[in-house]
Amino acid sequence: MKVFYVLCISVLVLIACSGGEDTSIVEQGFTRAEQQLSNQLKAVPEATEYPRTIGKDGKLKVTRKNDWTEGFYPGCLWYVYEYTNKEDWKKAAIKWTESLEPLKKMTNHHDIGFLMYCSFGNAYRLTGNEAYKDVLVESARSLCTRFNEKTGCIKSWNYRKSWNGKDEWFYPVIIDNMMNLELLYFATKVTGDSVYAKVANRHAETTAKNQFREDYSNYHVVNYDAETGEVLNQATCQGFSDNSAWARGQAWAIYGYTMAYRETHRQDFLDMAVHTADFWLNHPNLPENGIPYWDFNAGQEDYVPDWNYDPEIFKVVPRDASAAAIVASAFLELSGYVTDGKKYSAAAAHILKSLSSPAYLAEPGTNCNFILMHSVGSIPHGEEIDVPLIYADYYYLEALMRYKNM
């Protein structure tokens, strides 16, 4: 009997220690978020310019309402409000969210999901304001205008050329587009109109068919013939090479199919989430701290980039904290849907501990007041290399909230 009590006490101590450790990571992350975002709000007081990164001049770089990242900033504010329940954060989140309302009619690219669901989606979830729901439904209608029955998917970008300068992309679809489907599923839930979910399901099905390799890594870009639906090109735009595994693209896939399973309970979507997640976890080039290189195959033999790659510049392959934050959030959700979910939750916890360490979590008042350091936007474009990125902060805070709620 004495042994039994000793064992019970030992287990309770372990649980208490684990819980304390978990709490400290979440508390530390949100304390730093409050410090950094408070300073950022002072630096950009009006909701007309949205923090994105640090420019090559070392100064804060912002975007106006003509890009794809504006929704992440109010999304960060909403997560801080959700954690702290402080009215000042709610007021700031409302201000920066409502400034984006005109974008509900945007049809010139697919990123309206990022723009509106990260902002208005969190706003509606936390306030129940019916006006926000209406904005989201109109945004979903706008996104559906880019769907084509022949291709079976939503067009991501308008016309552009590939890196080789020869292939022309008239109907390019990128893996990032999986993230925008959440807006469509939401619209069906609140309106009862199945058309939005049907578009989302069709896009996810087509993407699963055409955008993945046998090992469940993915092509960043698939270019379709809009008249026949035929796949014309499978390539990259932000990864190392057409046949490489771009880390953030893999993170988008894991997150996207996990979310699609949540909304549909379709086994094929869960299978895709698991396969893409296991590719990540089992990859021999995944660093020990869980923060991936920007591309799993950067600089390796048999991976030849079409862009002007100089190996002398990238002797040390940059890490991408944004990909790590996205996948940590996805792993935490996925862990609740499968019987062996512990391996995903453990991987997420490991990533969050790394991101919350001094190696990635910026000191107060530094890093142009972004929360995380060391992300990568697009190395082929020569842009946003080893800098903070607003979407890294957004998914880091989302992952911390999911970690807390678990």
PDB file of C-alpha atoms in Angstrom, residues 124-259:
ATOM      1  CA  TYR A 124     -16.784  36.669 -34.921  1.00  0.00           C
ATOM      2  CA  ARG A 125     -15.589  33.711 -32.838  1.00  0.00           C
ATOM      3  CA  LEU A 126     -14.786  35.936 -29.855  1.00  0.00           C
ATOM      4  CA  THR A 127     -17.590  38.516 -30.064  1.00  0.00           C
ATOM      5  CA  GLY A 128     -20.489  36.891 -31.922  1.00  0.00           C
ATOM      6  CA  ASN A 129     -21.056  40.158 -33.809  1.00  0.00           C
ATOM      7  CA  GLU A 130     -23.432  39.261 -36.667  1.00  0.00           C
ATOM      8  CA  ALA A 131     -22.007  42.014 -38.859  1.00  0.00           C
ATOM      9  CA  TYR A 132     -18.701  40.137 -38.895  1.00  0.00           C
ATOM     10  CA  LYS A 133     -20.476  36.987 -40.066  1.00  0.00           C
ATOM     11  CA  ASP A 134     -21.969  38.889 -43.002  1.00  0.00           C
ATOM     12  CA  VAL A 135     -18.533  40.175 -43.993  1.00  0.00           C
ATOM     13  CA  LEU A 136     -17.164  36.641 -43.949  1.00  0.00           C
ATOM     14  CA  VAL A 137     -19.976  35.247 -46.086  1.00  0.00           C
ATOM     15  CA  GLU A 138     -19.473  37.959 -48.696  1.00  0.00           C
ATOM     16  CA  SER A 139     -15.743  37.221 -48.615  1.00  0.00           C
ATOM     17  CA  ALA A 140     -16.509  33.551 -49.288  1.00  0.00           C
ATOM     18  CA  ARG A 141     -18.637  34.532 -52.279  1.00  0.00           C
ATOM     19  CA  SER A 142     -15.724  36.554 -53.604  1.00  0.00           C
ATOM     20  CA  LEU A 143     -13.337  33.620 -53.200  1.00  0.00           C
ATOM     21  CA  CYS A 144     -15.712  31.318 -55.082  1.00  0.00           C
ATOM     22  CA  THR A 145     -15.462  33.519 -58.180  1.00  0.00           C
ATOM     23  CA  ARG A 146     -11.974  32.088 -58.684  1.00  0.00           C
ATOM     24  CA  PHE A 147     -13.222  28.483 -58.829  1.00  0.00           C
ATOM     25  CA  ASN A 148     -13.292  26.681 -62.182  1.00  0.00           C
ATOM     26  CA  GLU A 149     -15.304  23.491 -62.705  1.00  0.00           C
ATOM     27  CA  LYS A 150     -12.932  22.224 -65.401  1.00  0.00           C
ATOM     28  CA  THR A 151      -9.855  22.427 -63.188  1.00  0.00           C
ATOM     29  CA  GLY A 152     -11.742  21.554 -60.010  1.00  0.00           C
ATOM     30  CA  CYS A 153      -9.863  24.098 -57.960  1.00  0.00           C
ATOM     31  CA  ILE A 154      -9.560  27.755 -57.019  1.00  0.00           C
ATOM     32  CA  LYS A 155      -7.117  29.804 -59.077  1.00  0.00           C
ATOM     33  CA  SER A 156      -4.437  31.216 -56.797  1.00  0.00           C
ATOM     34  CA  TRP A 157      -2.570  33.762 -58.873  1.00  0.00           C
ATOM     35  CA  ASN A 158      -3.235  35.454 -62.159  1.00  0.00           C
ATOM     36  CA  TYR A 159      -0.927  34.984 -65.146  1.00  0.00           C
ATOM     37  CA  ARG A 160       2.812  34.774 -64.519  1.00  0.00           C
ATOM     38  CA  LYS A 161       5.883  32.978 -65.821  1.00  0.00           C
ATOM     39  CA  SER A 162       7.862  30.286 -64.024  1.00  0.00           C
ATOM     40  CA  TRP A 163      11.491  30.704 -62.951  1.00  0.00           C
ATOM     41  CA  ASN A 164      12.753  29.038 -66.118  1.00  0.00           C
ATOM     42  CA  GLY A 165      11.325  31.936 -68.116  1.00  0.00           C
ATOM     43  CA  LYS A 166       9.635  29.566 -70.548  1.00  0.00           C
ATOM     44  CA  ASP A 167       6.602  28.029 -68.854  1.00  0.00           C
ATOM     45  CA  GLU A 168       3.620  30.349 -68.696  1.00  0.00           C
ATOM     46  CA  TRP A 169       1.203  29.874 -65.846  1.00  0.00           C
ATOM     47  CA  PHE A 170      -2.316  30.877 -66.854  1.00  0.00           C
ATOM     48  CA  TYR A 171      -4.094  28.954 -64.071  1.00  0.00           C
ATOM     49  CA  PRO A 172      -1.593  28.470 -61.210  1.00  0.00           C
ATOM     50  CA  VAL A 173      -2.755  26.855 -57.967  1.00  0.00           C
ATOM     51  CA  ILE A 174      -0.443  26.922 -54.949  1.00  0.00           C
ATOM     52  CA  ILE A 175      -0.480  24.684 -51.891  1.00  0.00           C
ATOM     53  CA  ASP A 176      -1.087  27.763 -49.700  1.00  0.00           C
ATOM     54  CA  ASN A 177      -4.619  27.843 -51.102  1.00  0.00           C
ATOM     55  CA  MET A 178      -5.618  24.960 -48.815  1.00  0.00           C
ATOM     56  CA  MET A 179      -5.618  27.469 -45.962  1.00  0.00           C
ATOM     57  CA  ASN A 180      -8.317  29.608 -47.553  1.00  0.00           C
ATOM     58  CA  LEU A 181     -10.845  26.769 -47.561  1.00  0.00           C
ATOM     59  CA  GLU A 182     -11.697  27.365 -43.910  1.00  0.00           C
ATOM     60  CA  LEU A 183     -13.523  30.531 -44.941  1.00  0.00           C
ATOM     61  CA  LEU A 184     -15.700  28.485 -47.325  1.00  0.00           C
ATOM     62  CA  TYR A 185     -16.549  25.837 -44.746  1.00  0.00           C
ATOM     63  CA  PHE A 186     -17.529  28.598 -42.345  1.00  0.00           C
ATOM     64  CA  ALA A 187     -19.863  30.152 -44.917  1.00  0.00           C
ATOM     65  CA  THR A 188     -21.717  26.885 -45.415  1.00  0.00           C
ATOM     66  CA  LYS A 189     -22.099  26.403 -41.649  1.00  0.00           C
ATOM     67  CA  VAL A 190     -23.625  29.818 -41.030  1.00  0.00           C
ATOM     68  CA  THR A 191     -25.776  30.052 -44.183  1.00  0.00           C
ATOM     69  CA  GLY A 192     -26.804  26.451 -44.766  1.00  0.00           C
ATOM     70  CA  ASP A 193     -25.794  26.868 -48.408  1.00  0.00           C
ATOM     71  CA  SER A 194     -23.696  23.849 -49.373  1.00  0.00           C
ATOM     72  CA  VAL A 195     -22.118  25.513 -52.399  1.00  0.00           C
ATOM     73  CA  TYR A 196     -19.193  26.890 -50.408  1.00  0.00           C
ATOM     74  CA  ALA A 197     -18.279  23.556 -48.817  1.00  0.00           C
ATOM     75  CA  LYS A 198     -18.642  21.826 -52.193  1.00  0.00           C
ATOM     76  CA  VAL A 199     -16.077  24.193 -53.699  1.00  0.00           C
ATOM     77  CA  ALA A 200     -13.769  23.626 -50.723  1.00  0.00           C
ATOM     78  CA  ASN A 201     -14.091  19.839 -50.946  1.00  0.00           C
ATOM     79  CA  ARG A 202     -13.499  19.804 -54.683  1.00  0.00           C
ATOM     80  CA  HIS A 203     -10.418  21.966 -54.309  1.00  0.00           C
ATOM     81  CA  ALA A 204      -9.019  19.715 -51.562  1.00  0.00           C
ATOM     82  CA  GLU A 205      -9.693  16.608 -53.667  1.00  0.00           C
ATOM     83  CA  THR A 206      -8.030  18.052 -56.754  1.00  0.00           C
ATOM     84  CA  THR A 207      -5.057  19.250 -54.748  1.00  0.00           C
ATOM     85  CA  ALA A 208      -4.616  15.801 -53.175  1.00  0.00           C
ATOM     86  CA  LYS A 209      -4.642  14.254 -56.634  1.00  0.00           C
ATOM     87  CA  ASN A 210      -2.291  16.607 -58.468  1.00  0.00           C
ATOM     88  CA  GLN A 211      -0.130  18.483 -55.987  1.00  0.00           C
ATOM     89  CA  PHE A 212       1.579  15.648 -54.080  1.00  0.00           C
ATOM     90  CA  ARG A 213       4.406  13.238 -54.793  1.00  0.00           C
ATOM     91  CA  GLU A 214       4.496   9.591 -53.732  1.00  0.00           C
ATOM     92  CA  ASP A 215       6.218  10.495 -50.458  1.00  0.00           C
ATOM     93  CA  TYR A 216       3.502  13.115 -49.681  1.00  0.00           C
ATOM     94  CA  SER A 217       5.740  16.108 -50.133  1.00  0.00           C
ATOM     95  CA  ASN A 218       4.111  18.635 -52.418  1.00  0.00           C
ATOM     96  CA  TYR A 219       4.682  20.814 -55.425  1.00  0.00           C
ATOM     97  CA  HIS A 220       4.316  24.457 -54.497  1.00  0.00           C
ATOM     98  CA  VAL A 221       2.618  25.305 -57.813  1.00  0.00           C
ATOM     99  CA  VAL A 222       0.440  23.291 -60.170  1.00  0.00           C
ATOM    100  CA  ASN A 223      -0.502  25.029 -63.407  1.00  0.00           C
ATOM    101  CA  TYR A 224      -3.689  23.856 -65.138  1.00  0.00           C
ATOM    102  CA  ASP A 225      -5.242  24.221 -68.560  1.00  0.00           C
ATOM    103  CA  ALA A 226      -8.395  26.181 -67.709  1.00  0.00           C
ATOM    104  CA  GLU A 227     -10.281  24.685 -70.673  1.00  0.00           C
ATOM    105  CA  THR A 228      -9.513  21.002 -70.122  1.00  0.00           C
ATOM    106  CA  GLY A 229      -8.372  20.790 -66.506  1.00  0.00           C
ATOM    107  CA  GLU A 230      -5.140  19.108 -67.605  1.00  0.00           C
ATOM    108  CA  VAL A 231      -2.056  19.550 -65.406  1.00  0.00           C
ATOM    109  CA  LEU A 232       0.507  21.464 -67.441  1.00  0.00           C
ATOM    110  CA  ASN A 233       3.272  22.154 -64.912  1.00  0.00           C
ATOM    111  CA  GLN A 234       4.273  21.097 -61.413  1.00  0.00           C
ATOM    112  CA  ALA A 235       6.832  23.509 -60.058  1.00  0.00           C
ATOM    113  CA  THR A 236       7.988  25.809 -57.289  1.00  0.00           C
ATOM    114  CA  CYS A 237       8.028  29.535 -56.824  1.00  0.00           C
ATOM    115  CA  GLN A 238       9.329  29.967 -53.278  1.00  0.00           C
ATOM    116  CA  GLY A 239      11.055  26.631 -52.711  1.00  0.00           C
ATOM    117  CA  PHE A 240      14.541  25.498 -53.691  1.00  0.00           C
ATOM    118  CA  SER A 241      13.658  23.530 -56.824  1.00  0.00           C
ATOM    119  CA  ASP A 242      10.649  22.089 -58.596  1.00  0.00           C
ATOM    120  CA  ASN A 243      11.213  18.661 -57.020  1.00  0.00           C
ATOM    121  CA  SER A 244      12.174  19.834 -53.509  1.00  0.00           C
ATOM    122  CA  ALA A 245      10.084  20.001 -50.331  1.00  0.00           C
ATOM    123  CA  TRP A 246       9.546  23.642 -49.402  1.00  0.00           C
ATOM    124  CA  ALA A 247       9.010  23.659 -45.628  1.00  0.00           C
ATOM    125  CA  ARG A 248       6.229  26.224 -45.380  1.00  0.00           C
ATOM    126  CA  GLY A 249       4.409  24.558 -48.271  1.00  0.00           C
ATOM    127  CA  GLN A 250       4.462  21.284 -46.346  1.00  0.00           C
ATOM    128  CA  ALA A 251       3.179  23.113 -43.266  1.00  0.00           C
ATOM    129  CA  TRP A 252       0.294  24.608 -45.278  1.00  0.00           C
ATOM    130  CA  ALA A 253      -0.635  21.117 -46.460  1.00  0.00           C
ATOM    131  CA  ILE A 254      -0.599  19.577 -42.968  1.00  0.00           C
ATOM    132  CA  TYR A 255      -2.652  22.420 -41.537  1.00  0.00           C
ATOM    133  CA  GLY A 256      -5.035  22.552 -44.512  1.00  0.00           C
ATOM    134  CA  TYR A 257      -5.973  18.871 -44.555  1.00  0.00           C
ATOM    135  CA  THR A 258      -6.249  18.735 -40.765  1.00  0.00           C
ATOM    136  CA  MET A 259      -8.709  21.630 -40.924  1.00  0.00           C
TER     137      MET A 259
END
